Coordinates of C-alpha atoms and ligand atoms in Angstrom, one line a residue:
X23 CA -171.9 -179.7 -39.5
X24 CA -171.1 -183.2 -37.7
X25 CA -172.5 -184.8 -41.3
X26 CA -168.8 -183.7 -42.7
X27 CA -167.0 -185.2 -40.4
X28 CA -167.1 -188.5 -42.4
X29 CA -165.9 -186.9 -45.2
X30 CA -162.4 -188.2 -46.0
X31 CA -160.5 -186.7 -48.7
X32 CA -157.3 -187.7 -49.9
X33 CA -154.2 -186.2 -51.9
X34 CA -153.0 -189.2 -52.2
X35 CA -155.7 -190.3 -54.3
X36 CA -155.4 -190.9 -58.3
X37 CA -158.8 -188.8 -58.0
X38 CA -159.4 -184.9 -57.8
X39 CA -160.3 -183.5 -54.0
X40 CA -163.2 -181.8 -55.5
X41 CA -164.5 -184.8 -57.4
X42 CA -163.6 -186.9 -54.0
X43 CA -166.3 -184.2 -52.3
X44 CA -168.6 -184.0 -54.7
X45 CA -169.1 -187.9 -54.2
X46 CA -169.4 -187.5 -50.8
X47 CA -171.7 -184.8 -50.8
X48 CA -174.0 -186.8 -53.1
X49 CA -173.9 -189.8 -51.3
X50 CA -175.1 -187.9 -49.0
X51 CA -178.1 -186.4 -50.7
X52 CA -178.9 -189.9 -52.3
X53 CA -178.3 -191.4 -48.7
X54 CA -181.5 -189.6 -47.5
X55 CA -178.8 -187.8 -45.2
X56 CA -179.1 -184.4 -46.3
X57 CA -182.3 -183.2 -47.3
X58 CA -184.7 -180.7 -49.5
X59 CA -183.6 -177.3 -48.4
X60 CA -180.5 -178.1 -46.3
X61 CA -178.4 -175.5 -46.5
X62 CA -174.3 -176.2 -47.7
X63 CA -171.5 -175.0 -45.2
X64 CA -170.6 -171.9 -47.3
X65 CA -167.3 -172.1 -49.6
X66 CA -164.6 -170.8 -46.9
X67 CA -166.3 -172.6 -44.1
X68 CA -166.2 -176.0 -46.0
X69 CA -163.1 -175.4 -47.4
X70 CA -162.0 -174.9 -43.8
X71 CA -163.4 -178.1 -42.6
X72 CA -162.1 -180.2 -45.3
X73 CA -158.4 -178.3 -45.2
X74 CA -158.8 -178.0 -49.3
X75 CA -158.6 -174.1 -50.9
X76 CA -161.7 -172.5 -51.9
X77 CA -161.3 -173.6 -55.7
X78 CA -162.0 -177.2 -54.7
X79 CA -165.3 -176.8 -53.1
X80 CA -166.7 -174.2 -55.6
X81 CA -166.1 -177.1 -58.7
X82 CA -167.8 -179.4 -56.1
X83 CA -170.8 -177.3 -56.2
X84 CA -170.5 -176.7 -59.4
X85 CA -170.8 -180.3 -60.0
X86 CA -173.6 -181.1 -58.1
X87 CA -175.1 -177.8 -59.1
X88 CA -175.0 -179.1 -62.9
X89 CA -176.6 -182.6 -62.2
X90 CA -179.4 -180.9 -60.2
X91 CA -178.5 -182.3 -56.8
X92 CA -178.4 -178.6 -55.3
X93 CA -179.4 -175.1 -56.7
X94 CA -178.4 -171.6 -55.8
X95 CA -180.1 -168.8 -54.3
X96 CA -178.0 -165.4 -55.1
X97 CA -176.8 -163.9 -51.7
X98 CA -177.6 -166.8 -49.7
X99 CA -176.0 -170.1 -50.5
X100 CA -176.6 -173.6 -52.0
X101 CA -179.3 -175.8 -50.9
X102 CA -180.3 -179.3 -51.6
X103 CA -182.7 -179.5 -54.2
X104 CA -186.0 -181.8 -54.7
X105 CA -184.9 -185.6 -55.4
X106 CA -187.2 -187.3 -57.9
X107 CA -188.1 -190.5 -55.4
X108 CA -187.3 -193.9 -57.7
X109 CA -185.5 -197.6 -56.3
X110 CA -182.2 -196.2 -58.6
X111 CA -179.3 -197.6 -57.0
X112 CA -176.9 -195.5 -58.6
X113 CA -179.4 -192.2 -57.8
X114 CA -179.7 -191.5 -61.2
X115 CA -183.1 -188.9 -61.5
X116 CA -185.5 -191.0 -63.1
X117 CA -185.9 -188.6 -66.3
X118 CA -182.2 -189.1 -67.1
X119 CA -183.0 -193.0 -67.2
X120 CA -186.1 -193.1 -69.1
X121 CA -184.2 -191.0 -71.5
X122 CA -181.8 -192.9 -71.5
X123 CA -183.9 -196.2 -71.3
X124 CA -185.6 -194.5 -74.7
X125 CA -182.8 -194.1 -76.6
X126 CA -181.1 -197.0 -76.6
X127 CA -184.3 -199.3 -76.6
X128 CA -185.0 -197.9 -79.8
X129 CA -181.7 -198.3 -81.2
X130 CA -181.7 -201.2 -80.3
X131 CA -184.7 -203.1 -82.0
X132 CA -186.1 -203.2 -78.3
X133 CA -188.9 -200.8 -79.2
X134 CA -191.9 -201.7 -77.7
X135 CA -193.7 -203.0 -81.3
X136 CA -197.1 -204.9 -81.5
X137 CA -197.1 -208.3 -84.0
X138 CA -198.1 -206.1 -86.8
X139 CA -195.8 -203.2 -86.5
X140 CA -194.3 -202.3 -89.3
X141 CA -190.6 -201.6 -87.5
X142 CA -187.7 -198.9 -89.4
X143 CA -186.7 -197.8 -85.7
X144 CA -184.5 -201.1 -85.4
X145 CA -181.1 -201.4 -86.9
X146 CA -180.5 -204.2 -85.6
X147 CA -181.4 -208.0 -87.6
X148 CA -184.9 -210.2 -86.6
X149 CA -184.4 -213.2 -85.0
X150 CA -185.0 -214.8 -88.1
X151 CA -181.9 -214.1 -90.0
X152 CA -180.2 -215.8 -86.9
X153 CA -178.1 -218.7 -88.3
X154 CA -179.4 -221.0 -85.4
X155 CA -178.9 -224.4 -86.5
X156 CA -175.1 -224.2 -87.1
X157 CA -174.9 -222.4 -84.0
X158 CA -176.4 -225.3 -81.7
X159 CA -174.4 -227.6 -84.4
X160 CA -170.8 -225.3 -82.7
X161 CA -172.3 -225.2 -79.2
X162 CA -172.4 -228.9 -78.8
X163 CA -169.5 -229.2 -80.5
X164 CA -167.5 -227.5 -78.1
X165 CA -168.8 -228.6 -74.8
X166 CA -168.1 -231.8 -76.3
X167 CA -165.0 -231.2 -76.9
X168 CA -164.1 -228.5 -73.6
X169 CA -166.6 -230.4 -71.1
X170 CA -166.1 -228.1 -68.0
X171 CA -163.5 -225.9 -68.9
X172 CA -166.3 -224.4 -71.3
X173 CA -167.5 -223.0 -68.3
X174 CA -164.7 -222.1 -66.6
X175 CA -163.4 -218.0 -66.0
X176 CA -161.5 -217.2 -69.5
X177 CA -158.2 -214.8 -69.2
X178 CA -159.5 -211.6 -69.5
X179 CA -158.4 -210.4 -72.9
X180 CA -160.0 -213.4 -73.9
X181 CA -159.9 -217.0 -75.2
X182 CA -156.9 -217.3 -77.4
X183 CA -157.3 -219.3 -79.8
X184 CA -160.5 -217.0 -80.9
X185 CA -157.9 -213.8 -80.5
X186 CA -155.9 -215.3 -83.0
X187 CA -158.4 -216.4 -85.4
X188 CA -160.0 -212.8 -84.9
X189 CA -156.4 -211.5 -85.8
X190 CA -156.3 -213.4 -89.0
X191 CA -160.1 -211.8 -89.9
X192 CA -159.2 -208.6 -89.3
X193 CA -156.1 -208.8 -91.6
X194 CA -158.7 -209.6 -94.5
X195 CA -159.7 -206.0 -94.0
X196 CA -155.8 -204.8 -94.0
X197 CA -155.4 -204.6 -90.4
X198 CA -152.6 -206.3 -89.2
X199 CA -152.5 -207.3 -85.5
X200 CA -151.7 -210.3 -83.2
X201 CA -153.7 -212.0 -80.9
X202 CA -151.9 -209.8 -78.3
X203 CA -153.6 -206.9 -79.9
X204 CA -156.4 -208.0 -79.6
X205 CA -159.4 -207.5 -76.5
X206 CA -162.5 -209.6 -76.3
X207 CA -165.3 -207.8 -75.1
X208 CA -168.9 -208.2 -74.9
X209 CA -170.6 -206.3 -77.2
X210 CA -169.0 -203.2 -78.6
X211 CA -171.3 -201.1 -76.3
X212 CA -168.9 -202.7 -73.9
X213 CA -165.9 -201.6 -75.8
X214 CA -167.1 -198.4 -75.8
X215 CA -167.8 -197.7 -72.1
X216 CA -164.3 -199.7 -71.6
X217 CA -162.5 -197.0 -73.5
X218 CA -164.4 -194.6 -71.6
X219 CA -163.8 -196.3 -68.2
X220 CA -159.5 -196.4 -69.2
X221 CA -158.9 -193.1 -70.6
X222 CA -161.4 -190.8 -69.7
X223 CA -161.5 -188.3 -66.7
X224 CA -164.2 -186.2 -65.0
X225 CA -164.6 -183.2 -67.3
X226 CA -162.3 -184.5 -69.9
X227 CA -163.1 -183.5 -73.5
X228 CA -164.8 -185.9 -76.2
X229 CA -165.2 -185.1 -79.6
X230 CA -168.5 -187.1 -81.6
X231 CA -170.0 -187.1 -85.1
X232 CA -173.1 -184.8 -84.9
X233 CA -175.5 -187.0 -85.3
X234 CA -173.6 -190.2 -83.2
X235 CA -174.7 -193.1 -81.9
X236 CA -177.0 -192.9 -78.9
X237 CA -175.1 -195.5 -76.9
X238 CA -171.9 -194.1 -77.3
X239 CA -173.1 -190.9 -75.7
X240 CA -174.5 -192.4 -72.8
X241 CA -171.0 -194.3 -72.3
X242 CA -169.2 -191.0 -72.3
X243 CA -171.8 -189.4 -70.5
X244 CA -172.1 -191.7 -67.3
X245 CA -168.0 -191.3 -67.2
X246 CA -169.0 -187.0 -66.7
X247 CA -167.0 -186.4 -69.9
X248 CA -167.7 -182.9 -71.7
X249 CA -168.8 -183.7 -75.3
X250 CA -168.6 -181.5 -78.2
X251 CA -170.4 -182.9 -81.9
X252 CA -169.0 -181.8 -85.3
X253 CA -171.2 -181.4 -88.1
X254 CA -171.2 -184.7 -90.2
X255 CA -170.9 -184.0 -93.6
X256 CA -171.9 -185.9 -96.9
X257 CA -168.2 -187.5 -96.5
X258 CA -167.7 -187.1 -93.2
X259 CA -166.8 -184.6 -90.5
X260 CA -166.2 -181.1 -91.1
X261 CA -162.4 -180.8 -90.7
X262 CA -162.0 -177.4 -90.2
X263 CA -164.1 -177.1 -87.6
X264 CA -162.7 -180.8 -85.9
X265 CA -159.1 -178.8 -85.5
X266 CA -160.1 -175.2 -84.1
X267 CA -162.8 -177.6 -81.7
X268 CA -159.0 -180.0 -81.0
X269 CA -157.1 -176.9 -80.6
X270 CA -159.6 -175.1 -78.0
X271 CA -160.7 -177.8 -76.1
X272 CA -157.5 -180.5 -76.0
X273 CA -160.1 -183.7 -76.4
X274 CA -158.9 -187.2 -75.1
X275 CA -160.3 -188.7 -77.8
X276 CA -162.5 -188.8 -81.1
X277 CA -165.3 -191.3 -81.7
X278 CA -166.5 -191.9 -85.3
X279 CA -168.0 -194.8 -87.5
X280 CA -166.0 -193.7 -91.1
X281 CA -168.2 -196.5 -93.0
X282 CA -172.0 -196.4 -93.2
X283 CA -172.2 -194.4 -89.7
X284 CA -175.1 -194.8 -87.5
X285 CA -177.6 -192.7 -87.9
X286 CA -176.7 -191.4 -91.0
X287 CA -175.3 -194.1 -92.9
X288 CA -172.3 -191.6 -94.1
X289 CA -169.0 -193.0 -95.5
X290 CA -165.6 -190.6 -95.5
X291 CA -163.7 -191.0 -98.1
X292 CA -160.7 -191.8 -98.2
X293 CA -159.0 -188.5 -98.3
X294 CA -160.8 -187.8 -95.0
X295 CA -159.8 -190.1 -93.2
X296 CA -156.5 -190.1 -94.2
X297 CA -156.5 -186.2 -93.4
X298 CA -158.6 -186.7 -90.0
X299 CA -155.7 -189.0 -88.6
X300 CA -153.0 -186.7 -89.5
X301 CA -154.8 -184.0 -87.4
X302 CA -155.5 -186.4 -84.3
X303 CA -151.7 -187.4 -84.5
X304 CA -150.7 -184.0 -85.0
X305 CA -152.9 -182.9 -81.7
X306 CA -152.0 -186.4 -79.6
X307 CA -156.0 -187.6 -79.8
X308 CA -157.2 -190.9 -79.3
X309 CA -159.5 -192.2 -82.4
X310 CA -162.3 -194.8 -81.1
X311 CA -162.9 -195.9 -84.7
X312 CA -167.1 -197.8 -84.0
X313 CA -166.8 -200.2 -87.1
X314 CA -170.3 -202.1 -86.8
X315 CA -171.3 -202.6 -90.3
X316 CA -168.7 -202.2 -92.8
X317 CA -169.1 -205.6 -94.3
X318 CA -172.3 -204.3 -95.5
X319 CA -170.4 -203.1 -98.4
X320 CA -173.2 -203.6 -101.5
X321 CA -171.0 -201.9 -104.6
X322 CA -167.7 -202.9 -103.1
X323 CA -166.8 -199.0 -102.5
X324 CA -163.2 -198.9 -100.6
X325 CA -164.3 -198.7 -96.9
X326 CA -160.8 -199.2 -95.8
X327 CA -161.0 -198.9 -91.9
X328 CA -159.0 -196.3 -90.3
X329 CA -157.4 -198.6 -88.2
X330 CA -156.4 -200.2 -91.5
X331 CA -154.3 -196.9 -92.5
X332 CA -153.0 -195.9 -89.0
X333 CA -149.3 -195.8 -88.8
X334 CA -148.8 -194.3 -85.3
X335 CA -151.1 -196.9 -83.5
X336 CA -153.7 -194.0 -82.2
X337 CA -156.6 -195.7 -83.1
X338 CA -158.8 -197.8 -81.1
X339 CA -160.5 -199.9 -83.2
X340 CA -164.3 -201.6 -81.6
X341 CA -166.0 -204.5 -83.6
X342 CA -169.2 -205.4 -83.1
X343 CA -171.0 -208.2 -84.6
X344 CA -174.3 -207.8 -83.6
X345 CA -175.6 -206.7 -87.1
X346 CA -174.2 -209.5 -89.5
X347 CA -174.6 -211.9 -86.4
X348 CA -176.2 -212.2 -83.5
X349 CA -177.0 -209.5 -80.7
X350 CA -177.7 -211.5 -78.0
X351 CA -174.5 -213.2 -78.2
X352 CA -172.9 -209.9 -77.1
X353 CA -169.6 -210.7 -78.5
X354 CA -167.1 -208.3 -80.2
X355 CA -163.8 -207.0 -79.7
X356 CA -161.1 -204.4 -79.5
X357 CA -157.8 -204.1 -81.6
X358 CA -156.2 -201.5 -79.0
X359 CA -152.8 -199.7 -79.3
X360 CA -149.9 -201.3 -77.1
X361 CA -149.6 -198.5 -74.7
X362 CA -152.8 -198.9 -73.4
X363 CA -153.5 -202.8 -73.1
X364 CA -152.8 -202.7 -69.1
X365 CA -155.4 -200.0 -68.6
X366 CA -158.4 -201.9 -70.8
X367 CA -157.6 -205.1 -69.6
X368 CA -157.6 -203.4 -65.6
X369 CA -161.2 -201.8 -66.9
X370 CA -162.2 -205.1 -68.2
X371 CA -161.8 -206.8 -64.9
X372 CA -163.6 -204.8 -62.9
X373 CA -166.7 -204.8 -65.2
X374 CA -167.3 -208.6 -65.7
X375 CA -163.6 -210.5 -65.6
X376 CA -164.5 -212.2 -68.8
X377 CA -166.6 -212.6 -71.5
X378 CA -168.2 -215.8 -71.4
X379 CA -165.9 -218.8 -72.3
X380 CA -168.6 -220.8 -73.7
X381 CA -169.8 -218.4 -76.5
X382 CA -165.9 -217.4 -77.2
X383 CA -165.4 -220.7 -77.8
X384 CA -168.2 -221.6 -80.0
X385 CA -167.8 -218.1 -82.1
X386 CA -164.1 -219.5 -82.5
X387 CA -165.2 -222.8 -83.5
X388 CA -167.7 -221.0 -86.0
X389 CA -164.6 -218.7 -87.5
X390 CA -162.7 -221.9 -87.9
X391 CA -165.3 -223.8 -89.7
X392 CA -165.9 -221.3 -92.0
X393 CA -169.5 -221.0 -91.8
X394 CA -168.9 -217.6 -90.7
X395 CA -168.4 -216.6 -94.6
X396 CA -171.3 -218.8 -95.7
X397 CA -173.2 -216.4 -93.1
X398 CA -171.9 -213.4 -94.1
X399 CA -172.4 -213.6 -97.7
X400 CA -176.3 -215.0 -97.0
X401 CA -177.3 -211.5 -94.7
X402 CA -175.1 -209.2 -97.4
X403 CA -177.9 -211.2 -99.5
X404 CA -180.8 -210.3 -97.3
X405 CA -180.0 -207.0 -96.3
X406 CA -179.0 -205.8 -100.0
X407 CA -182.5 -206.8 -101.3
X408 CA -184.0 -204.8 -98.6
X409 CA -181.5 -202.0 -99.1
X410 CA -182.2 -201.9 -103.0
X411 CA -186.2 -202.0 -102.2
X412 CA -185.8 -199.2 -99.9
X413 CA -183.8 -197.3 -102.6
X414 CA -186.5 -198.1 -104.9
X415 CA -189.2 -197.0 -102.0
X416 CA -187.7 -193.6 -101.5
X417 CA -187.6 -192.7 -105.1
X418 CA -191.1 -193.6 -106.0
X419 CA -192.8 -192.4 -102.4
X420 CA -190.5 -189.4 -100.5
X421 CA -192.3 -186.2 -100.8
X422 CA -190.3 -183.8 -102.4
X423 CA -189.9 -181.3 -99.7
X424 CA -187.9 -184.0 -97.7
X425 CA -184.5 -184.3 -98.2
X426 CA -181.5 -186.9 -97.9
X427 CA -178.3 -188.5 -99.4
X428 CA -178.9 -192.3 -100.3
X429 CA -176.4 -194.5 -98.4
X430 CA -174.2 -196.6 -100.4
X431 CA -174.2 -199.9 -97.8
X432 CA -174.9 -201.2 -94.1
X433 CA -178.7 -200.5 -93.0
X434 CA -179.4 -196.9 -92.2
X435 CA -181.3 -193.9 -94.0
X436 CA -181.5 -190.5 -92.5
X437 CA -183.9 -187.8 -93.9
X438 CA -184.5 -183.8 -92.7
X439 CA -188.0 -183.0 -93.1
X440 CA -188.5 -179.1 -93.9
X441 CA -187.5 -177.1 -90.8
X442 CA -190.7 -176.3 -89.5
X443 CA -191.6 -180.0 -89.0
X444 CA -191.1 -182.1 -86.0
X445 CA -189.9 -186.2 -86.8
X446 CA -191.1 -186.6 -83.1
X447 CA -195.0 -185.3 -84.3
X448 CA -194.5 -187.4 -87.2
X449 CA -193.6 -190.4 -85.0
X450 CA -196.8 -189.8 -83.2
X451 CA -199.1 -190.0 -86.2
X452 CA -197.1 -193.0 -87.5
X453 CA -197.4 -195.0 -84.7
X454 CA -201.4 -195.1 -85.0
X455 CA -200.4 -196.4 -88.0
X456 CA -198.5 -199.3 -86.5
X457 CA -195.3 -197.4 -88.3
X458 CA -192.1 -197.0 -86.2
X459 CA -188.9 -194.9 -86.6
X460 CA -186.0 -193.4 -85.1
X461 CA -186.9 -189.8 -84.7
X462 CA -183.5 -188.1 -85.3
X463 CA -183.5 -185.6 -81.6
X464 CA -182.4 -189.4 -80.2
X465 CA -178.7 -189.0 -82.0
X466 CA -178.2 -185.7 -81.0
X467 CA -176.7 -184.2 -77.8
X468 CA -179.6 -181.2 -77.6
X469 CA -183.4 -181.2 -78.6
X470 CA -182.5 -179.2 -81.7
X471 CA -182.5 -181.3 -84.3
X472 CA -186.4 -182.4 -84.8
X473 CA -186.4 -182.5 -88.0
X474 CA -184.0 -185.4 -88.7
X475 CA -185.0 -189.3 -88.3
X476 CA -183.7 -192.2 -89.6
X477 CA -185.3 -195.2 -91.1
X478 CA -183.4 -198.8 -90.8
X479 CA -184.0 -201.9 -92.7
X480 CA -182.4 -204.5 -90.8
X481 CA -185.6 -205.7 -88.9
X482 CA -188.1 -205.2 -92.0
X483 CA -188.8 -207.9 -95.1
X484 CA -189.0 -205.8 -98.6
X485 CA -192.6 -206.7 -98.9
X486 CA -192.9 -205.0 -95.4
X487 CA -190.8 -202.1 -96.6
X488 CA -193.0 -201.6 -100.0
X489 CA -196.2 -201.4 -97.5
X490 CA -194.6 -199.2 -94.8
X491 CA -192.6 -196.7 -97.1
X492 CA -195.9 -196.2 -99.4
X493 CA -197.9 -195.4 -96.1
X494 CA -195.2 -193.9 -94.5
X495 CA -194.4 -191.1 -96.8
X496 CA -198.3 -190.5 -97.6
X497 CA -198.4 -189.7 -93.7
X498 CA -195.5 -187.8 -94.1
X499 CA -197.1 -185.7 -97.2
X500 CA -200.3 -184.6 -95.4
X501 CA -198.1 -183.9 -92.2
X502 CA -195.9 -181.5 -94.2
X503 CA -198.9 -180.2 -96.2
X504 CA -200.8 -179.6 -92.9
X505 CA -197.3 -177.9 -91.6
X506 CA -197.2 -175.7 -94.7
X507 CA -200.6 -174.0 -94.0
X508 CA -199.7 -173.1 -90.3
X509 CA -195.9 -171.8 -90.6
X510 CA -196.7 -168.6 -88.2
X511 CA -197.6 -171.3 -85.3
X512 CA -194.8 -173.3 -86.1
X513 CA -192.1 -170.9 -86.7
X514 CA -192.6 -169.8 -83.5
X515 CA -191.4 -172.5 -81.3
X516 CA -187.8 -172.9 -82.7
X517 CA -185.4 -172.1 -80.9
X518 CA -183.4 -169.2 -82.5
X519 CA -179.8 -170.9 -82.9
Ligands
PLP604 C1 -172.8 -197.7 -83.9 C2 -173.0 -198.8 -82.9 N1 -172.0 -199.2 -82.1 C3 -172.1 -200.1 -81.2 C4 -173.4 -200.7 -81.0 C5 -173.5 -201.7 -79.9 O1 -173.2 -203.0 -80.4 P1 -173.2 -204.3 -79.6 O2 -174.5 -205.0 -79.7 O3 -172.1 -205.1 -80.2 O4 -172.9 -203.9 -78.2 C6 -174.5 -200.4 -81.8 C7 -175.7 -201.0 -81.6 O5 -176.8 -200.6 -82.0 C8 -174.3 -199.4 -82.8 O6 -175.3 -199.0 -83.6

């Protein structure tokens, strides 16, 4: 029992006594200090030793019961379990991280593709859409003019002149903010896990879109939230169900992408969103409004933003701009409600102090130009000729047992195949075609969704899509053909929801 003697926990601390243990517990399982098979103290006798009531060690174990650090045996106690054996720092099994790895490699445009792959899995632009020239043109521009203070630590919420010209592009799209509004972050999967970092707690709710994006989950994931997805219908989420799921489970907050939303590429209308933020106010929910394509607006639809329309300042509104920009600059940023500036800025610090000062500053200098709006206009270009191929595509090629709702802008398709098929068997037999996708279990918080995927045309020329779409949905037609003749075997392995 000497091993829990180093175990400190503290009332005093902003952190629960049980989630104080259950960190200490695992740091010692992870420290190679207690082992496979090593019996817990049982409940009273811990909760002796640590001077905490019973409650507080049984969530402990409950805790590292769920992440598979120990495992009960009825009428005798908890043990450690088997440790998969990997260099992971933070201990995380190595499954969890390959999943992980998987999910957002694919998302994104990571993948693992040979020269001639034909790739729908990315939704994220090829290098050759990259505006290079007037970026070098900025760069030198600004270390020109800045020299050393280019390189310098930049206040955390950002360079300022670059808040304020990102104020004044935001209020093109009806938001109207300050530079104090305003948080520079980079990437929005940085905003994201920001958010998650400032506002949510150990076991806290979180409400997605069901199907969401793949990133986003991880975020709220690593931060031990408790997520609950919501159908996503053809204009947006199921309402009804959003309130009884606010009313029973008190979320912190709601994430959702109301324009062209990743995977699905679903728009809300406007009567939606309008009627999803008077519930959120009504129940004191965060919104975490993910807008990372709603420029990609082909047929000029309204794709007002929430944040646009939200009088009580409960929406958190993350830009990214790695899909009409760059990626690799991993540059966005966050227009955030006043109330919770000191918390985001506090999370920001301890993740990376600041963005880098040199690409803030050239971005800013790009804004200012205006080549930002030649840019713009040129990838709408690009990507709505790939967009209206890809229409075209679908309508000439997609068997007829597979179903979808064409998108109306941004770069995503999402299809169901008939129930007994699986997207990740289809992947398989694509792939030896030098055909990748996103098979649709990858936005989804369980394994039951295998017959969605999504197909992207961000990384894919329209010749490209012509060739890949025709020989894509002829593998898809024998696939589904083949299925049709073997529905017993099939049947039998889904799960019965
Ligand atoms: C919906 C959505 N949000 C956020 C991100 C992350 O964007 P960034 O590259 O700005 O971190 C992605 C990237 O794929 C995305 O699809």
């Amino acid at each position: 029992m000497e091993i829990y003697n180093n175990i400190r926990l503290s009332k005093e601390d902003s952190e629960h006594l049980y989630i104080q243990l259950y960190k200490s517990i695992k740091e010692l399982i992870l420290g190679g200090k207690l082992m496979e098979g090593d019996r817990l103290p049982p409940v009273r006798k811990m909760a002796k030793m640590m001077e905490v009531n019973n409650v507080t060690i049984v969530k402990a174990y409950e805790i590292l019961e769920k992440e598979a650090l120990v495992y009960k045996r009825i009428g005798s106690g908890t043990y450690i379990a088997h440790q998969i054996k990997g260099d992971d720092p933070e201990g995380i099994e190595e499954e969890t991280h390959q999943a992980i790895n998987k999910h957002r490699l694919l998302d994104q445009g990571q993948i693992k593709i040979e020269e001639n792959t034909i790739n729908f899995a990315s939704a994220t632009p090829s290098a050759e859409l990259f505006p290079v020239d007037d970026f070098k043109q900025v760069l030198n521009d600004v270390l020109d003019r800045d020299k050393g203070n280019a390189f310098g630590y930049q206040e955390g919420q950002g360079y300022y002149p670059l808040r304020e010209i990102l104020g004044s592009y935001v209020k093109e799209y009806g938001i109207n903010v300050d530079a104090e509004n305003i948080q520079v972050i980079s990437g929005a999967q940085q905003g994201i896990d920001l958010v998650s970092k400032a506002l949510l707690n150990y076991g806290d709710y979180v409400i997605i879109e069901g199907p969401s994006y793949t990133g986003a989950i991880a975020a709220f994931q690593s931060r031990g939230a408790r997520i609950i997805d919501i159908p996503l219908e053809y204009d947006g989420l199921n309402l009804e169900i959003l309130e009884k799921k606010i009313q029973s489970n008190r979320p912190k907050l709601l994430y959702i992408m109301p324009n062209f939303q990743n995977p699905t590429g679903v728009s809300y209308t406007r009567e939606k969103k309008e009627k999803l933020l008077e519930i959120c106010k009504n129940y004191g929910v965060y919104i975490m409004e993910d807008d990372y394509l709603s420029e990609l607006n082909y047929y000029h639809d309204d794709t007002s933003t929430l944040k646009s329309i939200d009088k009580e300042n409960i929406v958190i509104y993350v830009k990214s701009f790695s899909k009409i920009f760059m990626p690799g600059l991993r540059l966005g940023f966050l227009v955030i409600p006043n109330n919770l500036h000191g918390r985001l800025l506090m999370a920001k610090h301890t993740t990376d102090i600041s963005t880098s000062g040199l690409l803030q500053r050239a971005l800013e200098l790009y804004l200012k130009k205006g080549i930002w709006q030649q840019h713009l206009r040129y990838m709408e270009g690009k990507y709505k000729e790939r967009f209206e191929k890809m229409i075209s595509c679908i309508e000439a090629y997609m068997p007829s047992e597979v179903e979808y709702i064409l998108p109306r802008g941004g770069v995503n398709f999402w299809f169901k195949l008939p129930s007994n098929c699986s997207s990740q068997q289809l992947y398989e037999l694509a792939v030896n075609e030098n055909i990748v996708f996103a098979p649709g279990n990858l936005f989804h918080l369980n394994n039951f969704h295998d017959e969605y995927f999504r197909l992207s045309i961000a990384a894919v020329s329209p010749p490209e899509i012509e060739v890949g779409m025709r020989q894509l949905c002829k593998i898809m037609e024998e696939y589904i053909n083949k299925y049709k003749s073997s529905v017993v075997r099939a049947s039998t392995i889904k799960p019965i929801l």
